[in-house]
Amino acid sequence: MTDGESAVSTSGDAVDPIPDLRQRSFFQRWWEGFSIIFASKTAMVGLFLVLFWIFVAIFAPFLTPYTPLEQDWKSPNIGPSAEHPLGTDELGRDLWSRLIYGARVVLVVLPISEDLWIPGGTAIWGVIVALVVGTALGLISGYYGGWIDEITMRLLDAMMAVPIILLYLIIMAALGASAINVVIAMTIVGTPGIARLVRSLTLDIRTREYIRAAETRGENPWHIMFIEILPNARGPIIVDAMLRVGYAIFAMGTLGFLGLGIPPPSPDWGSMVAKGREFILAGSPWAALWPSVAIATLVVGLNLLADGLREESMRYQ
Amino acid sequence: MAKFIVRRFILLLITMILVSIAVFMITEASPGNVAKNVLGAFITPEQEKSFLAQMGLDKPAYVRYIYWLVGSDWLADDKVGMKLRRVTTEDGFVEWWAVRSDGALVRWKLEGDDLIAVARLPSLGVATEYTNNGRWQTQEDGTSFFWGVDTANHVVKWEKGADTEVWNFVIGTGWMKASGGPVQYIPLKKGFIRGDPGVSLRTGRPVSKTIFTRLRNSVVLAGIAFVLVMPVALLLGMIAGLKEGSLQDRFLSIGGMIFSVIPEFATGIFLILIMAVWLQIVPGATVFGESAPWQRPDMLVLPVLTLTLIELGYILRITRASMVEVMKSPYIRTAQLKGLPYWRIIFKHAVRNALMAPITVIMLHVNWLMGGIVIVEVVFGYPGLGKYLLDSAMFKDINGLEAGAMILVLLAVGTQLVADIIYTFLNPRIRYT
C-alpha cells in the first residue's frame, strides 16, 4: 500500500515545497499528476491502448455504418474486406461494429433493459458498486470493532475461501445472464477484498487525534466514518480500485465466454469468442480472433499504464 | 501448532457446510427447471409432476438438503422394516435392495393388486419372483398400504386400489404410462458425508464415479503445467530480479505481466490459431473418448501451454520482487564487502531467502488457478472437473454441482492451510497459537 500513498502524494500537492497562497486549480493539480505518464514509455503505450478503446467506445455509432445486430445472410464468416474491415461472424454481422459496440458495453454504457441504459460501462459499475459496499462494510467493522467486526470478517473470510470461479458460477447460474447481474456478481466477488483493505486502514486511522477530537465533539459515528476516516484512507483505496478495473474487464470477458455474461445477441467480447471458437476449425478464425485481441489489448493497456505510473511515482520518492 | 491445525480444520468444515447450503439455496432460487432440462421442453405437467416426485424433488428444500447431506436410507429402514443395502452392478449403476432375514436381497413391484417380490440370493445371482401379499398393512381408514423398495432405487409407499398414474421415462423407448404406481417416494441415497454424492441428474450415473475421472484429468493437466512452470518461472524471476531495471529485467517482467493479465480464453484462442490452424503442429481440441489424457500427449500440449503461460508471468513477477528485496538487504551487502564471489552470494545467501515468498504465495494462488483451469478446459473441450462443474451448474444438476463445489472448496482451503504450515518451517519466526 506504500505504492498507493506515494502515487497519491506525488500526484497531489507535495511537489512544491513552498506553500502557495493561491490554491492551484483542480485541473492544474490533476495535470501535474498526469504528466508523470509522459516520463514512462510503458505508461505511454498503456495510455495509448486504453484511450484508443475509450475513444472507439464513445464514438462507436460514428465509426461504422452498421449496427452490431445487422445481419447479412449473403456473406457469413468472411475475412476482412472493403465493406467489412474485420470480416463478419457466422450470421454475417460486421465484426468491427460488434467489437466497438462491445467496448461500449464494457467501458461506456450499462444496458439495463432493451432500450434503457445508464452511462458508465458494466466493468466500471462492477468496480464502483463493489467499492461502495466494501468500503461501507470495512468502515463499519473497523470503526465499531467487537462482535460486528468479528461476524462481518468471518463471513467475508468464508467468502474469500471459496474459489472465485465457483462464486461466479453459482451466482450467475442463479441470477441468470444480464448486465445488471454481472455487476451484482462482480460486487459479491469484489466486496471481501475491498472491505478487508478499508478495515485495515480504518483500524489505523481510528487511533489518530483528530478522530478523538471528533468523538469528543460528540459527532455522529456516521459522520466520523464517512467524513473523517474515509477521505484520509482514499489513497490506497483509489489505487486498489484502479487495479480492479482491469480485473473486472477480465472477469466480464470470462463470464461472457462461459455463457454467463451479457446474453446474446448483444455484442459482448467473451461471448463473441465463445461463438467464434466453433468456426475456427471450419476455416474462419476472424470471429474468435478479433474479440480476443480486443480484450487482450485493453487489459494489457490498463496494466501497462498502472505499472508505468507506479514505477514513475516510486522514482520520485 | 496442533491446536492451530485443529481450529483451521474445523473452520474448513464450517466453510464447506456454509458453501453447500449456499449452493443448495441459490440453485433453489434460480430460474429454470431441472425436469425440463432432463426431459426436454415438451413434457406435460403430469409427466413433470411424476418425474419430480420420483426424483424426490417435490419435497421441501431443507428435507432434500438433509437427504443430500446424511442420506435417506436410515429413514427408509424403519418404514420398510428391513435393512437396506446398496449394490453396485457391473455396469457401474447403483441398486438398492432390502435384505431379508435369510440374507437374500429383495425388491418389490406391484401388478394389479398383487405384490410381487423379486428376491436374489447373493450366492445364486439369479432373481426369483413370488407373490408377497402377506406384507400389506392396514391403516386407520381401512385401506391397505405397503412400504417397500421398488426397482428404481426408491423406497415407496403403495396403496391398494389407489391406482396412481405414473409416468416412467425409459431410455430408448420414451414415456411409459403405468397405473398402480406408488403414492409416495423416498429416493434412496447414502448422503454426502457418508461418501455418496448421489446420482447425476444430467447423466444418470453416480456422481462419485464421473467426478473421480474428471478430477484425475484436471489434476493431470494442472500437475504437468505446474511441473513445467515452476523451475522456468523461478529461474527467470531470479534472473530478472538480480539486475533490477536492466533491459532483460524489463523484457521479462513486462512480458510476464502481459501473459498473466490476458484472459485465459484469449491466450487459448491465440495458441489454437497459431499452433493448430496456422502451423498445424498439434490438434486444437482435446477429444479423449475412453482413453486417459496421458495416452494422447499431443492433445495435452495446448491446454498445458495456456496454463503455463498464465502462471509463468505471475510466479515470475513474485520471484522477481522477492529477489530485488533480498538483494537490497544488509546481509547481501555484508557478503559483498567480505569479498565473497558473486555466484556464491547468489546461491548461498540470496536464493534461499528469495524463494520463501513465491512458494507460499503460489499455494495461496491455487484459488485463482482453479478459475484458469475451468476456462482452459472449456476452451479446449478438456473433460476435467471444471467443465463438469460448469455443465452441472447450467443444467441445475444439484448433485454434480454440490460435489464439484465441495472438491473445489476443499482444495482451496486445504492448500491455504498447507501453505500456512509450510510457512512455519520456512520462517521459524512465525508461530501459530
mmCIF file of C-alpha atoms in Angstrom, chain B residues 62-375:
data_model
loop_
_atom_site.group_PDB
_atom_site.id
_atom_site.type_symbol
_atom_site.label_atom_id
_atom_site.label_comp_id
_atom_site.label_asym_id
_atom_site.label_seq_id
_atom_site.Cartn_x
_atom_site.Cartn_y
_atom_site.Cartn_z
ATOM 1 C CA TYR B 62 -34.475 -28.460 3.722
ATOM 2 C CA VAL B 63 -35.586 -32.114 3.520
ATOM 3 C CA ARG B 64 -33.674 -32.517 0.269
ATOM 4 C CA TYR B 65 -30.640 -30.883 1.797
ATOM 5 C CA ILE B 66 -30.734 -33.296 4.737
ATOM 6 C CA TYR B 67 -31.168 -36.262 2.373
ATOM 7 C CA TRP B 68 -28.236 -34.979 0.327
ATOM 8 C CA LEU B 69 -26.042 -34.462 3.380
ATOM 9 C CA VAL B 70 -26.754 -37.520 5.536
ATOM 10 C CA GLY B 71 -28.754 -39.756 3.227
ATOM 11 C CA SER B 72 -32.273 -41.115 3.334
ATOM 12 C CA ASP B 73 -31.777 -44.845 3.814
ATOM 13 C CA TRP B 74 -31.736 -44.639 7.643
ATOM 14 C CA LEU B 75 -35.178 -43.100 7.468
ATOM 15 C CA ALA B 76 -36.391 -45.669 4.972
ATOM 16 C CA ASP B 77 -35.076 -48.597 7.049
ATOM 17 C CA ASP B 78 -37.826 -48.047 9.607
ATOM 18 C CA LYS B 79 -40.578 -47.736 7.050
ATOM 19 C CA VAL B 80 -39.680 -50.967 5.271
ATOM 20 C CA GLY B 81 -38.748 -52.781 8.446
ATOM 21 C CA MET B 82 -35.684 -54.369 6.858
ATOM 22 C CA LYS B 83 -32.098 -53.308 6.412
ATOM 23 C CA LEU B 84 -31.340 -51.709 3.090
ATOM 24 C CA ARG B 85 -28.177 -52.349 1.147
ATOM 25 C CA ARG B 86 -26.545 -50.566 -1.757
ATOM 26 C CA VAL B 87 -25.153 -52.763 -4.524
ATOM 27 C CA THR B 88 -23.088 -51.617 -7.483
ATOM 28 C CA THR B 89 -23.685 -53.547 -10.706
ATOM 29 C CA GLU B 90 -21.006 -54.434 -13.236
ATOM 30 C CA ASP B 91 -22.116 -51.549 -15.471
ATOM 31 C CA GLY B 92 -21.387 -49.054 -12.725
ATOM 32 C CA PHE B 93 -25.003 -48.375 -11.809
ATOM 33 C CA VAL B 94 -26.208 -48.391 -8.231
ATOM 34 C CA GLU B 95 -29.033 -50.613 -6.993
ATOM 35 C CA TRP B 96 -30.724 -50.639 -3.633
ATOM 36 C CA TRP B 97 -32.162 -53.832 -2.153
ATOM 37 C CA ALA B 98 -33.786 -54.768 1.125
ATOM 38 C CA VAL B 99 -32.071 -57.600 2.998
ATOM 39 C CA ARG B 100 -34.334 -60.475 4.055
ATOM 40 C CA SER B 101 -33.570 -62.314 7.307
ATOM 41 C CA ASP B 102 -32.024 -65.230 5.358
ATOM 42 C CA GLY B 103 -29.614 -62.881 3.580
ATOM 43 C CA ALA B 104 -31.421 -62.702 0.250
ATOM 44 C CA LEU B 105 -31.874 -59.333 -1.431
ATOM 45 C CA VAL B 106 -35.478 -58.336 -2.120
ATOM 46 C CA ARG B 107 -37.276 -55.677 -4.108
ATOM 47 C CA TRP B 108 -40.954 -55.377 -4.908
ATOM 48 C CA LYS B 109 -43.236 -54.422 -7.723
ATOM 49 C CA LEU B 110 -46.974 -54.083 -7.961
ATOM 50 C CA GLU B 111 -49.030 -55.973 -10.518
ATOM 51 C CA GLY B 112 -52.716 -55.268 -10.242
ATOM 52 C CA ASP B 113 -53.461 -55.797 -6.561
ATOM 53 C CA ASP B 114 -50.665 -58.286 -6.069
ATOM 54 C CA LEU B 115 -47.341 -57.503 -4.538
ATOM 55 C CA ILE B 116 -44.577 -59.291 -6.392
ATOM 56 C CA ALA B 117 -41.310 -59.703 -4.567
ATOM 57 C CA VAL B 118 -38.125 -60.079 -6.571
ATOM 58 C CA ALA B 119 -35.606 -61.933 -4.454
ATOM 59 C CA ARG B 120 -31.989 -62.634 -5.220
ATOM 60 C CA LEU B 121 -29.661 -64.772 -3.205
ATOM 61 C CA PRO B 122 -26.166 -63.332 -3.267
ATOM 62 C CA SER B 123 -24.733 -66.793 -3.976
ATOM 63 C CA LEU B 124 -27.028 -67.519 -6.914
ATOM 64 C CA GLY B 125 -27.216 -64.180 -8.605
ATOM 65 C CA VAL B 126 -30.452 -65.109 -10.403
ATOM 66 C CA ALA B 127 -33.587 -63.345 -9.309
ATOM 67 C CA THR B 128 -36.725 -65.279 -8.441
ATOM 68 C CA GLU B 129 -40.199 -63.778 -8.264
ATOM 69 C CA TYR B 130 -43.057 -64.709 -5.962
ATOM 70 C CA THR B 131 -46.298 -63.149 -4.755
ATOM 71 C CA ASN B 132 -45.834 -61.477 -1.421
ATOM 72 C CA ASN B 133 -49.309 -60.246 -0.445
ATOM 73 C CA GLY B 134 -48.684 -61.008 3.221
ATOM 74 C CA ARG B 135 -46.869 -57.773 3.651
ATOM 75 C CA TRP B 136 -49.862 -55.498 3.102
ATOM 76 C CA GLN B 137 -50.592 -53.451 6.211
ATOM 77 C CA THR B 138 -53.865 -51.764 7.101
ATOM 78 C CA GLN B 139 -54.111 -48.124 8.009
ATOM 79 C CA GLU B 140 -56.854 -46.405 10.035
ATOM 80 C CA ASP B 141 -59.271 -45.801 7.179
ATOM 81 C CA GLY B 142 -59.217 -49.471 6.243
ATOM 82 C CA THR B 143 -57.152 -49.320 3.068
ATOM 83 C CA SER B 144 -54.041 -51.403 2.684
ATOM 84 C CA PHE B 145 -50.635 -49.944 2.171
ATOM 85 C CA PHE B 146 -47.103 -51.188 1.948
ATOM 86 C CA TRP B 147 -43.680 -49.623 2.189
ATOM 87 C CA GLY B 148 -41.072 -51.323 0.040
ATOM 88 C CA VAL B 149 -38.127 -50.917 -2.244
ATOM 89 C CA ASP B 150 -39.098 -50.567 -5.892
ATOM 90 C CA THR B 151 -36.959 -51.496 -8.860
ATOM 91 C CA ALA B 152 -35.687 -47.933 -9.443
ATOM 92 C CA ASN B 153 -33.985 -47.221 -6.128
ATOM 93 C CA HIS B 154 -36.771 -45.594 -4.187
ATOM 94 C CA VAL B 155 -38.456 -46.586 -1.002
ATOM 95 C CA VAL B 156 -42.071 -46.198 -1.988
ATOM 96 C CA LYS B 157 -45.474 -46.399 -0.407
ATOM 97 C CA TRP B 158 -48.053 -48.376 -2.377
ATOM 98 C CA GLU B 159 -51.730 -48.181 -1.568
ATOM 99 C CA LYS B 160 -54.082 -50.934 -2.596
ATOM 100 C CA GLY B 161 -56.572 -49.611 -5.100
ATOM 101 C CA ALA B 162 -55.157 -46.119 -5.127
ATOM 102 C CA ASP B 163 -54.265 -46.645 -8.757
ATOM 103 C CA THR B 164 -51.959 -43.678 -9.089
ATOM 104 C CA GLU B 165 -50.894 -42.964 -12.604
ATOM 105 C CA VAL B 166 -47.182 -42.571 -13.038
ATOM 106 C CA TRP B 167 -45.033 -41.715 -15.989
ATOM 107 C CA ASN B 168 -41.781 -43.526 -16.283
ATOM 108 C CA PHE B 169 -39.113 -42.431 -18.659
ATOM 109 C CA VAL B 170 -37.383 -45.441 -20.149
ATOM 110 C CA ILE B 171 -34.243 -44.710 -22.091
ATOM 111 C CA GLY B 172 -34.684 -45.872 -25.666
ATOM 112 C CA THR B 173 -38.470 -46.195 -25.516
ATOM 113 C CA GLY B 174 -39.566 -42.869 -24.141
ATOM 114 C CA TRP B 175 -42.501 -42.230 -21.848
ATOM 115 C CA MET B 176 -44.365 -45.193 -20.411
ATOM 116 C CA LYS B 177 -47.612 -44.578 -18.625
ATOM 117 C CA ALA B 178 -48.319 -47.054 -15.874
ATOM 118 C CA SER B 179 -51.116 -47.393 -13.384
ATOM 119 C CA GLY B 180 -50.850 -48.786 -9.896
ATOM 120 C CA GLY B 181 -47.892 -46.614 -9.058
ATOM 121 C CA PRO B 182 -46.830 -45.650 -5.586
ATOM 122 C CA VAL B 183 -48.290 -42.675 -3.777
ATOM 123 C CA GLN B 184 -45.086 -41.576 -2.121
ATOM 124 C CA TYR B 185 -41.411 -41.804 -2.986
ATOM 125 C CA ILE B 186 -38.238 -41.519 -0.952
ATOM 126 C CA PRO B 187 -35.237 -41.679 -3.294
ATOM 127 C CA LEU B 188 -32.512 -43.719 -1.669
ATOM 128 C CA LYS B 189 -29.053 -42.302 -1.142
ATOM 129 C CA LYS B 190 -26.345 -42.623 1.428
ATOM 130 C CA GLY B 191 -25.655 -38.904 1.772
ATOM 131 C CA PHE B 192 -22.604 -36.823 1.072
ATOM 132 C CA ILE B 193 -20.874 -37.182 4.413
ATOM 133 C CA ARG B 194 -21.180 -40.943 4.120
ATOM 134 C CA GLY B 195 -19.380 -40.851 0.809
ATOM 135 C CA ASP B 196 -22.261 -40.875 -1.652
ATOM 136 C CA PRO B 197 -22.768 -37.627 -3.550
ATOM 137 C CA GLY B 198 -25.799 -39.084 -5.289
ATOM 138 C CA VAL B 199 -26.693 -39.740 -8.908
ATOM 139 C CA SER B 200 -26.191 -37.054 -11.509
ATOM 140 C CA LEU B 201 -29.460 -35.806 -12.956
ATOM 141 C CA ARG B 202 -27.640 -34.950 -16.149
ATOM 142 C CA THR B 203 -26.008 -38.279 -16.906
ATOM 143 C CA GLY B 204 -27.924 -40.694 -14.693
ATOM 144 C CA ARG B 205 -24.658 -42.104 -13.396
ATOM 145 C CA PRO B 206 -23.259 -41.919 -9.859
ATOM 146 C CA VAL B 207 -21.519 -38.583 -9.408
ATOM 147 C CA SER B 208 -18.661 -40.135 -7.467
ATOM 148 C CA LYS B 209 -17.603 -42.291 -10.440
ATOM 149 C CA THR B 210 -17.640 -39.481 -13.003
ATOM 150 C CA ILE B 211 -16.106 -36.910 -10.751
ATOM 151 C CA PHE B 212 -13.180 -39.125 -9.909
ATOM 152 C CA THR B 213 -12.216 -39.399 -13.590
ATOM 153 C CA ARG B 214 -12.796 -35.713 -14.131
ATOM 154 C CA LEU B 215 -10.726 -34.763 -11.104
ATOM 155 C CA ARG B 216 -7.924 -37.051 -12.267
ATOM 156 C CA ASN B 217 -7.926 -35.383 -15.694
ATOM 157 C CA SER B 218 -7.787 -31.919 -14.151
ATOM 158 C CA VAL B 219 -5.003 -32.940 -11.794
ATOM 159 C CA VAL B 220 -3.011 -34.320 -14.735
ATOM 160 C CA LEU B 221 -3.447 -31.042 -16.601
ATOM 161 C CA ALA B 222 -2.614 -28.790 -13.655
ATOM 162 C CA GLY B 223 0.190 -31.062 -12.489
ATOM 163 C CA ILE B 224 2.039 -31.067 -15.816
ATOM 164 C CA ALA B 225 1.643 -27.294 -16.110
ATOM 165 C CA PHE B 226 2.911 -26.844 -12.554
ATOM 166 C CA VAL B 227 5.957 -29.048 -13.032
ATOM 167 C CA LEU B 228 6.852 -27.184 -16.212
ATOM 168 C CA VAL B 229 6.225 -23.702 -14.955
ATOM 169 C CA MET B 230 7.890 -23.776 -11.544
ATOM 170 C CA PRO B 231 11.566 -24.139 -12.473
ATOM 171 C CA VAL B 232 11.278 -21.852 -15.508
ATOM 172 C CA ALA B 233 9.394 -19.111 -13.686
ATOM 173 C CA LEU B 234 11.627 -19.200 -10.606
ATOM 174 C CA LEU B 235 14.766 -19.113 -12.731
ATOM 175 C CA LEU B 236 13.569 -16.287 -14.972
ATOM 176 C CA GLY B 237 12.248 -14.375 -11.975
ATOM 177 C CA MET B 238 15.610 -14.564 -10.260
ATOM 178 C CA ILE B 239 17.465 -13.515 -13.420
ATOM 179 C CA ALA B 240 15.135 -10.517 -13.732
ATOM 180 C CA GLY B 241 15.435 -9.656 -10.045
ATOM 181 C CA LEU B 242 19.249 -9.799 -9.981
ATOM 182 C CA LYS B 243 19.575 -6.829 -12.290
ATOM 183 C CA GLU B 244 16.673 -4.600 -11.461
ATOM 184 C CA GLY B 245 15.952 -2.086 -14.195
ATOM 185 C CA SER B 246 18.184 -3.729 -16.800
ATOM 186 C CA LEU B 247 16.952 -4.458 -20.285
ATOM 187 C CA GLN B 248 16.440 -8.153 -19.605
ATOM 188 C CA ASP B 249 14.566 -7.358 -16.406
ATOM 189 C CA ARG B 250 12.202 -5.011 -18.221
ATOM 190 C CA PHE B 251 11.716 -7.506 -21.032
ATOM 191 C CA LEU B 252 10.977 -10.389 -18.641
ATOM 192 C CA SER B 253 8.733 -8.524 -16.249
ATOM 193 C CA ILE B 254 6.679 -6.759 -18.898
ATOM 194 C CA GLY B 255 6.437 -9.984 -20.906
ATOM 195 C CA GLY B 256 5.387 -11.871 -17.783
ATOM 196 C CA MET B 257 2.803 -9.241 -16.939
ATOM 197 C CA ILE B 258 1.313 -9.385 -20.420
ATOM 198 C CA PHE B 259 0.904 -13.156 -20.301
ATOM 199 C CA SER B 260 -0.564 -13.158 -16.817
ATOM 200 C CA VAL B 261 -3.213 -10.464 -17.394
ATOM 201 C CA ILE B 262 -4.608 -11.633 -20.738
ATOM 202 C CA PRO B 263 -7.719 -13.713 -20.029
ATOM 203 C CA GLU B 264 -7.149 -17.455 -20.379
ATOM 204 C CA PHE B 265 -9.670 -17.831 -23.170
ATOM 205 C CA ALA B 266 -7.889 -15.200 -25.291
ATOM 206 C CA THR B 267 -4.495 -16.871 -24.754
ATOM 207 C CA GLY B 268 -6.090 -20.194 -25.641
ATOM 208 C CA ILE B 269 -7.565 -18.806 -28.863
ATOM 209 C CA PHE B 270 -4.221 -17.258 -29.859
ATOM 210 C CA LEU B 271 -2.444 -20.551 -29.261
ATOM 211 C CA ILE B 272 -5.049 -22.532 -31.199
ATOM 212 C CA LEU B 273 -4.807 -20.116 -34.123
ATOM 213 C CA ILE B 274 -1.008 -20.167 -34.181
ATOM 214 C CA MET B 275 -0.213 -23.772 -33.333
ATOM 215 C CA ALA B 276 -3.215 -25.688 -34.641
ATOM 216 C CA VAL B 277 -4.573 -23.639 -37.544
ATOM 217 C CA TRP B 278 -1.546 -21.848 -38.899
ATOM 218 C CA LEU B 279 1.429 -24.102 -38.153
ATOM 219 C CA GLN B 280 -0.680 -27.271 -37.747
ATOM 220 C CA ILE B 281 1.693 -28.892 -35.260
ATOM 221 C CA VAL B 282 -0.789 -30.066 -32.627
ATOM 222 C CA PRO B 283 -4.561 -30.566 -32.523
ATOM 223 C CA GLY B 284 -6.568 -27.583 -31.297
ATOM 224 C CA ALA B 285 -9.105 -29.540 -29.262
ATOM 225 C CA THR B 286 -8.971 -32.443 -26.838
ATOM 226 C CA VAL B 287 -11.061 -35.483 -27.654
ATOM 227 C CA PHE B 288 -10.112 -38.382 -25.438
ATOM 228 C CA GLY B 289 -13.100 -40.677 -25.657
ATOM 229 C CA GLU B 290 -12.397 -43.543 -23.334
ATOM 230 C CA SER B 291 -8.638 -43.099 -23.172
ATOM 231 C CA ALA B 292 -6.833 -41.257 -20.412
ATOM 232 C CA PRO B 293 -5.209 -37.865 -21.096
ATOM 233 C CA TRP B 294 -1.663 -39.196 -20.949
ATOM 234 C CA GLN B 295 -2.394 -41.586 -23.824
ATOM 235 C CA ARG B 296 -2.788 -38.596 -26.135
ATOM 236 C CA PRO B 297 0.088 -36.278 -25.200
ATOM 237 C CA ASP B 298 -0.258 -34.280 -28.435
ATOM 238 C CA MET B 299 -3.690 -33.120 -27.312
ATOM 239 C CA LEU B 300 -2.338 -32.043 -23.951
ATOM 240 C CA VAL B 301 0.191 -29.634 -25.440
ATOM 241 C CA LEU B 302 -2.053 -26.612 -25.967
ATOM 242 C CA PRO B 303 -4.038 -26.732 -22.695
ATOM 243 C CA VAL B 304 -0.820 -27.176 -20.734
ATOM 244 C CA LEU B 305 0.868 -24.369 -22.656
ATOM 245 C CA THR B 306 -2.032 -21.983 -21.997
ATOM 246 C CA LEU B 307 -1.963 -22.672 -18.260
ATOM 247 C CA THR B 308 1.824 -22.454 -18.227
ATOM 248 C CA LEU B 309 1.921 -19.027 -19.883
ATOM 249 C CA ILE B 310 -0.572 -17.560 -17.438
ATOM 250 C CA GLU B 311 1.119 -18.949 -14.359
ATOM 251 C CA LEU B 312 4.579 -18.138 -15.674
ATOM 252 C CA GLY B 313 4.048 -14.391 -15.570
ATOM 253 C CA TYR B 314 2.546 -14.443 -12.121
ATOM 254 C CA ILE B 315 5.238 -16.527 -10.451
ATOM 255 C CA LEU B 316 7.975 -14.713 -12.353
ATOM 256 C CA ARG B 317 6.863 -11.353 -11.039
ATOM 257 C CA ILE B 318 6.590 -12.514 -7.444
ATOM 258 C CA THR B 319 10.012 -14.138 -7.583
ATOM 259 C CA ARG B 320 11.467 -11.017 -9.148
ATOM 260 C CA ALA B 321 10.036 -8.728 -6.468
ATOM 261 C CA SER B 322 11.267 -11.042 -3.735
ATOM 262 C CA MET B 323 14.740 -11.270 -5.289
ATOM 263 C CA VAL B 324 15.004 -7.497 -5.654
ATOM 264 C CA GLU B 325 14.132 -7.081 -1.999
ATOM 265 C CA VAL B 326 16.637 -9.681 -0.847
ATOM 266 C CA MET B 327 19.439 -8.213 -2.962
ATOM 267 C CA LYS B 328 18.940 -4.866 -1.229
ATOM 268 C CA SER B 329 19.154 -6.344 2.270
ATOM 269 C CA PRO B 330 22.137 -5.665 4.570
ATOM 270 C CA TYR B 331 23.379 -9.264 4.746
ATOM 271 C CA ILE B 332 23.923 -9.320 0.977
ATOM 272 C CA ARG B 333 25.963 -6.125 1.235
ATOM 273 C CA THR B 334 27.930 -7.662 4.099
ATOM 274 C CA ALA B 335 28.648 -10.692 1.973
ATOM 275 C CA GLN B 336 29.782 -8.465 -0.869
ATOM 276 C CA LEU B 337 32.027 -6.446 1.456
ATOM 277 C CA LYS B 338 33.537 -9.664 2.758
ATOM 278 C CA GLY B 339 34.676 -10.223 -0.804
ATOM 279 C CA LEU B 340 32.734 -13.397 -1.489
ATOM 280 C CA PRO B 341 32.453 -14.374 -5.142
ATOM 281 C CA TYR B 342 29.252 -13.209 -6.838
ATOM 282 C CA TRP B 343 27.808 -16.647 -7.618
ATOM 283 C CA ARG B 344 28.386 -17.697 -4.051
ATOM 284 C CA ILE B 345 26.444 -14.725 -2.709
ATOM 285 C CA ILE B 346 23.618 -15.526 -5.067
ATOM 286 C CA PHE B 347 23.341 -19.233 -4.391
ATOM 287 C CA LYS B 348 24.305 -19.381 -0.723
ATOM 288 C CA HIS B 349 22.689 -16.210 0.562
ATOM 289 C CA ALA B 350 20.129 -14.771 -1.773
ATOM 290 C CA VAL B 351 18.277 -17.643 -3.441
ATOM 291 C CA ARG B 352 17.075 -19.414 -0.321
ATOM 292 C CA ASN B 353 15.564 -16.310 1.147
ATOM 293 C CA ALA B 354 14.187 -15.104 -2.129
ATOM 294 C CA LEU B 355 12.275 -18.355 -2.726
ATOM 295 C CA MET B 356 10.347 -18.127 0.521
ATOM 296 C CA ALA B 357 7.749 -15.624 -0.653
ATOM 297 C CA PRO B 358 6.992 -17.243 -4.030
ATOM 298 C CA ILE B 359 6.452 -20.704 -2.607
ATOM 299 C CA THR B 360 3.850 -19.589 -0.094
ATOM 300 C CA VAL B 361 2.183 -17.148 -2.441
ATOM 301 C CA ILE B 362 1.876 -19.867 -5.074
ATOM 302 C CA MET B 363 -0.027 -22.020 -2.613
ATOM 303 C CA LEU B 364 -2.408 -19.152 -1.942
ATOM 304 C CA HIS B 365 -2.748 -18.773 -5.686
ATOM 305 C CA VAL B 366 -4.467 -22.148 -6.079
ATOM 306 C CA ASN B 367 -7.832 -20.448 -5.612
ATOM 307 C CA TRP B 368 -7.121 -18.273 -8.621
ATOM 308 C CA LEU B 369 -5.573 -21.084 -10.637
ATOM 309 C CA MET B 370 -8.833 -23.050 -10.454
ATOM 310 C CA GLY B 371 -10.584 -20.336 -12.401
ATOM 311 C CA GLY B 372 -7.909 -20.628 -15.058
ATOM 312 C CA ILE B 373 -8.332 -24.380 -15.238
ATOM 313 C CA VAL B 374 -12.094 -24.102 -15.712
ATOM 314 C CA ILE B 375 -11.610 -21.710 -18.637
#
